[in-house]
PDB file of C-alpha atoms in Angstrom:
ATOM      1  CA  MET A 106       3.222  30.244  -0.930  1.00  0.00           C
ATOM      2  CA  HIS A 107       2.364  26.558  -1.194  1.00  0.00           C
ATOM      3  CA  TRP A 108      -1.225  27.328  -2.317  1.00  0.00           C
ATOM      4  CA  VAL A 109       0.117  29.392  -5.226  1.00  0.00           C
ATOM      5  CA  TRP A 110       1.901  26.309  -6.564  1.00  0.00           C
ATOM      6  CA  LYS A 111      -1.340  24.281  -6.389  1.00  0.00           C
ATOM      7  CA  ILE A 112      -3.245  26.931  -8.333  1.00  0.00           C
ATOM      8  CA  SER A 113      -0.463  27.153 -10.888  1.00  0.00           C
ATOM      9  CA  ASN A 114      -0.366  23.386 -11.181  1.00  0.00           C
ATOM     10  CA  LYS A 115      -4.137  23.297 -11.770  1.00  0.00           C
ATOM     11  CA  MET A 116      -3.872  26.067 -14.341  1.00  0.00           C
ATOM     12  CA  GLU A 117      -1.066  24.204 -16.068  1.00  0.00           C
ATOM     13  CA  LYS A 118      -3.254  21.089 -16.299  1.00  0.00           C
ATOM     14  CA  ILE A 119      -6.147  23.136 -17.669  1.00  0.00           C
ATOM     15  CA  ILE A 120      -3.928  24.787 -20.264  1.00  0.00           C
ATOM     16  CA  ILE A 121      -2.384  21.491 -21.355  1.00  0.00           C
ATOM     17  CA  SER A 122      -5.808  19.830 -21.548  1.00  0.00           C
ATOM     18  CA  SER A 123      -7.158  22.734 -23.587  1.00  0.00           C
ATOM     19  CA  VAL A 124      -4.247  22.627 -26.019  1.00  0.00           C
ATOM     20  CA  ILE A 125      -4.661  18.874 -26.511  1.00  0.00           C
ATOM     21  CA  PHE A 126      -8.419  19.244 -27.002  1.00  0.00           C
ATOM     22  CA  PHE A 127      -8.068  21.993 -29.603  1.00  0.00           C
ATOM     23  CA  CYS A 128      -5.302  20.142 -31.432  1.00  0.00           C
ATOM     24  CA  LEU A 129      -7.398  16.984 -31.675  1.00  0.00           C
ATOM     25  CA  HIS A 130     -10.456  18.993 -32.646  1.00  0.00           C
ATOM     26  CA  GLY A 131      -8.432  20.657 -35.398  1.00  0.00           C
ATOM     27  CA  VAL A 132      -7.266  17.274 -36.676  1.00  0.00           C
ATOM     28  CA  SER A 133     -10.876  16.128 -36.759  1.00  0.00           C
ATOM     29  CA  TRP A 134     -11.868  19.134 -38.878  1.00  0.00           C
ATOM     30  CA  ALA A 135      -8.862  18.667 -41.153  1.00  0.00           C
ATOM     31  CA  LEU A 136      -9.809  15.043 -41.755  1.00  0.00           C
ATOM     32  CA  ARG A 137     -13.372  16.057 -42.521  1.00  0.00           C
ATOM     33  CA  ASP A 138     -12.184  18.656 -45.035  1.00  0.00           C
ATOM     34  CA  ASN A 139     -10.273  15.965 -46.941  1.00  0.00           C
ATOM     35  CA  MET A 140     -13.329  13.736 -47.271  1.00  0.00           C
ATOM     36  CA  PRO A 141     -15.535  13.575 -50.334  1.00  0.00           C
ATOM     37  CA  LYS A 142     -18.494  15.963 -50.249  1.00  0.00           C
ATOM     38  CA  ASP A 143     -21.061  13.156 -50.230  1.00  0.00           C
ATOM     39  CA  LEU A 144     -19.469  11.615 -47.145  1.00  0.00           C
ATOM     40  CA  GLN A 145     -19.354  15.024 -45.440  1.00  0.00           C
ATOM     41  CA  GLU A 146     -23.043  15.499 -46.222  1.00  0.00           C
ATOM     42  CA  TYR A 147     -23.839  12.069 -44.774  1.00  0.00           C
ATOM     43  CA  MET A 148     -21.946  12.859 -41.566  1.00  0.00           C
ATOM     44  CA  LYS A 149     -23.750  16.185 -41.166  1.00  0.00           C
ATOM     45  CA  LYS A 150     -27.155  14.618 -41.796  1.00  0.00           C
ATOM     46  CA  THR A 151     -26.604  11.780 -39.311  1.00  0.00           C
ATOM     47  CA  GLU A 152     -25.325  14.178 -36.647  1.00  0.00           C
ATOM     48  CA  TYR A 153     -28.253  16.549 -37.181  1.00  0.00           C
ATOM     49  CA  CYS A 154     -30.670  13.618 -37.150  1.00  0.00           C
ATOM     50  CA  GLU A 155     -29.319  12.548 -33.772  1.00  0.00           C
ATOM     51  CA  TYR A 156     -29.558  16.125 -32.483  1.00  0.00           C
ATOM     52  CA  LEU A 157     -33.176  16.495 -33.603  1.00  0.00           C
ATOM     53  CA  THR A 158     -34.295  13.203 -32.106  1.00  0.00           C
ATOM     54  CA  GLY A 159     -32.656  14.213 -28.847  1.00  0.00           C
ATOM     55  CA  GLU A 160     -34.737  17.405 -28.839  1.00  0.00           C
ATOM     56  CA  TRP A 161     -38.047  15.536 -29.049  1.00  0.00           C
ATOM     57  CA  ASP A 162     -39.909  15.341 -25.749  1.00  0.00           C
ATOM     58  CA  SER A 163     -43.475  14.358 -24.906  1.00  0.00           C
ATOM     59  CA  ASP A 164     -43.833  17.593 -22.901  1.00  0.00           C
ATOM     60  CA  LEU A 165     -43.352  19.782 -25.991  1.00  0.00           C
ATOM     61  CA  SER A 166     -46.259  21.634 -27.514  1.00  0.00           C
ATOM     62  CA  ASP A 167     -48.045  19.836 -30.348  1.00  0.00           C
ATOM     63  CA  GLU A 168     -46.769  22.433 -32.812  1.00  0.00           C
ATOM     64  CA  ARG A 169     -43.138  21.977 -31.711  1.00  0.00           C
ATOM     65  CA  LYS A 170     -43.516  18.176 -31.866  1.00  0.00           C
ATOM     66  CA  ARG A 171     -44.896  18.423 -35.392  1.00  0.00           C
ATOM     67  CA  LEU A 172     -42.052  20.698 -36.517  1.00  0.00           C
ATOM     68  CA  LEU A 173     -39.443  18.389 -35.012  1.00  0.00           C
ATOM     69  CA  GLU A 174     -41.075  15.318 -36.555  1.00  0.00           C
ATOM     70  CA  ASP A 175     -41.078  17.013 -39.961  1.00  0.00           C
ATOM     71  CA  GLU A 176     -37.371  17.827 -39.688  1.00  0.00           C
ATOM     72  CA  ILE A 177     -36.556  14.363 -38.349  1.00  0.00           C
ATOM     73  CA  ASN A 178     -38.350  12.811 -41.309  1.00  0.00           C
ATOM     74  CA  ILE A 179     -36.368  14.968 -43.739  1.00  0.00           C
ATOM     75  CA  TYR A 180     -32.865  14.621 -42.257  1.00  0.00           C
ATOM     76  CA  CYS A 181     -33.059  11.055 -40.963  1.00  0.00           C
ATOM     77  CA  LYS A 182     -34.631   9.783 -44.166  1.00  0.00           C
ATOM     78  CA  LYS A 183     -31.930  11.455 -46.275  1.00  0.00           C
ATOM     79  CA  ALA A 184     -29.203  10.107 -43.965  1.00  0.00           C
ATOM     80  CA  ASN A 185     -30.670   6.625 -44.333  1.00  0.00           C
ATOM     81  CA  GLU A 186     -30.719   6.921 -48.138  1.00  0.00           C
ATOM     82  CA  LEU A 187     -27.136   8.177 -48.166  1.00  0.00           C
ATOM     83  CA  PHE A 188     -26.084   5.278 -45.956  1.00  0.00           C
ATOM     84  CA  TYR A 189     -27.044   2.744 -48.622  1.00  0.00           C
ATOM     85  CA  GLU A 190     -25.650   4.808 -51.502  1.00  0.00           C
ATOM     86  CA  LEU A 191     -22.306   5.397 -49.799  1.00  0.00           C
ATOM     87  CA  LYS A 192     -22.074   1.844 -48.495  1.00  0.00           C
ATOM     88  CA  GLU A 193     -22.188   0.632 -52.095  1.00  0.00           C
ATOM     89  CA  LYS A 194     -19.964   3.397 -53.463  1.00  0.00           C
ATOM     90  CA  TYR A 195     -17.185   3.011 -50.880  1.00  0.00           C
ATOM     91  CA  LYS A 196     -17.417  -0.739 -50.212  1.00  0.00           C
ATOM     92  CA  ASP A 197     -13.754  -1.186 -51.190  1.00  0.00           C
ATOM     93  CA  ASP A 198     -12.468   1.650 -48.984  1.00  0.00           C
ATOM     94  CA  PRO A 199     -12.161   0.407 -45.372  1.00  0.00           C
ATOM     95  CA  ARG A 200     -11.498   3.880 -43.925  1.00  0.00           C
ATOM     96  CA  LYS A 201     -14.621   5.374 -45.453  1.00  0.00           C
ATOM     97  CA  MET A 202     -16.689   2.295 -44.568  1.00  0.00           C
ATOM     98  CA  GLU A 203     -15.624   2.679 -40.945  1.00  0.00           C
ATOM     99  CA  ILE A 204     -16.887   6.273 -40.962  1.00  0.00           C
ATOM    100  CA  ILE A 205     -20.129   5.302 -42.703  1.00  0.00           C
ATOM    101  CA  ASN A 206     -20.823   2.497 -40.242  1.00  0.00           C
ATOM    102  CA  LYS A 207     -19.883   4.589 -37.217  1.00  0.00           C
ATOM    103  CA  HIS A 208     -22.305   7.323 -38.242  1.00  0.00           C
ATOM    104  CA  SER A 209     -25.032   4.792 -39.024  1.00  0.00           C
ATOM    105  CA  GLU A 210     -25.252   4.231 -35.261  1.00  0.00           C
ATOM    106  CA  LEU A 211     -26.607   7.781 -34.959  1.00  0.00           C
ATOM    107  CA  ILE A 212     -29.616   6.984 -37.161  1.00  0.00           C
ATOM    108  CA  ARG A 213     -30.159   3.288 -36.446  1.00  0.00           C
ATOM    109  CA  TYR A 214     -33.370   3.812 -34.456  1.00  0.00           C
ATOM    110  CA  TYR A 215     -34.813   6.730 -36.395  1.00  0.00           C
ATOM    111  CA  THR A 216     -35.211   5.396 -39.899  1.00  0.00           C
ATOM    112  CA  GLU A 217     -37.974   3.771 -41.899  1.00  0.00           C
ATOM    113  CA  LYS A 218     -35.715   1.097 -43.363  1.00  0.00           C
ATOM    114  CA  PRO A 219     -33.510  -0.818 -40.894  1.00  0.00           C
ATOM    115  CA  ILE A 220     -29.786  -0.192 -41.166  1.00  0.00           C
ATOM    116  CA  GLU A 221     -27.952  -3.391 -42.122  1.00  0.00           C
TER     117      GLU A 221
END
């Protein structure tokens, strides 16, 4: 009977962890929905830029490398442009500037113009 308690205790921890995760994830989405569209676009572009650069590998076929490089150039370049536009636009809003700067870390090494 003792082993049943251990399994139940583990299940309880899993359930509690799952509930906390989904609650926090929901808060994250709710916060994103309340943000201006241009800031949402910037966040999506920086996240996709990071994803694409993580997909690049020297073992890929030349065609796949070329396709990835094309997409990286599109999304990372746009994210970089948005960084400077939004930095100027929201310079007096500390909350938005924190988000802008945090997401700039995702594109810092993948842009033509250095992030400042």
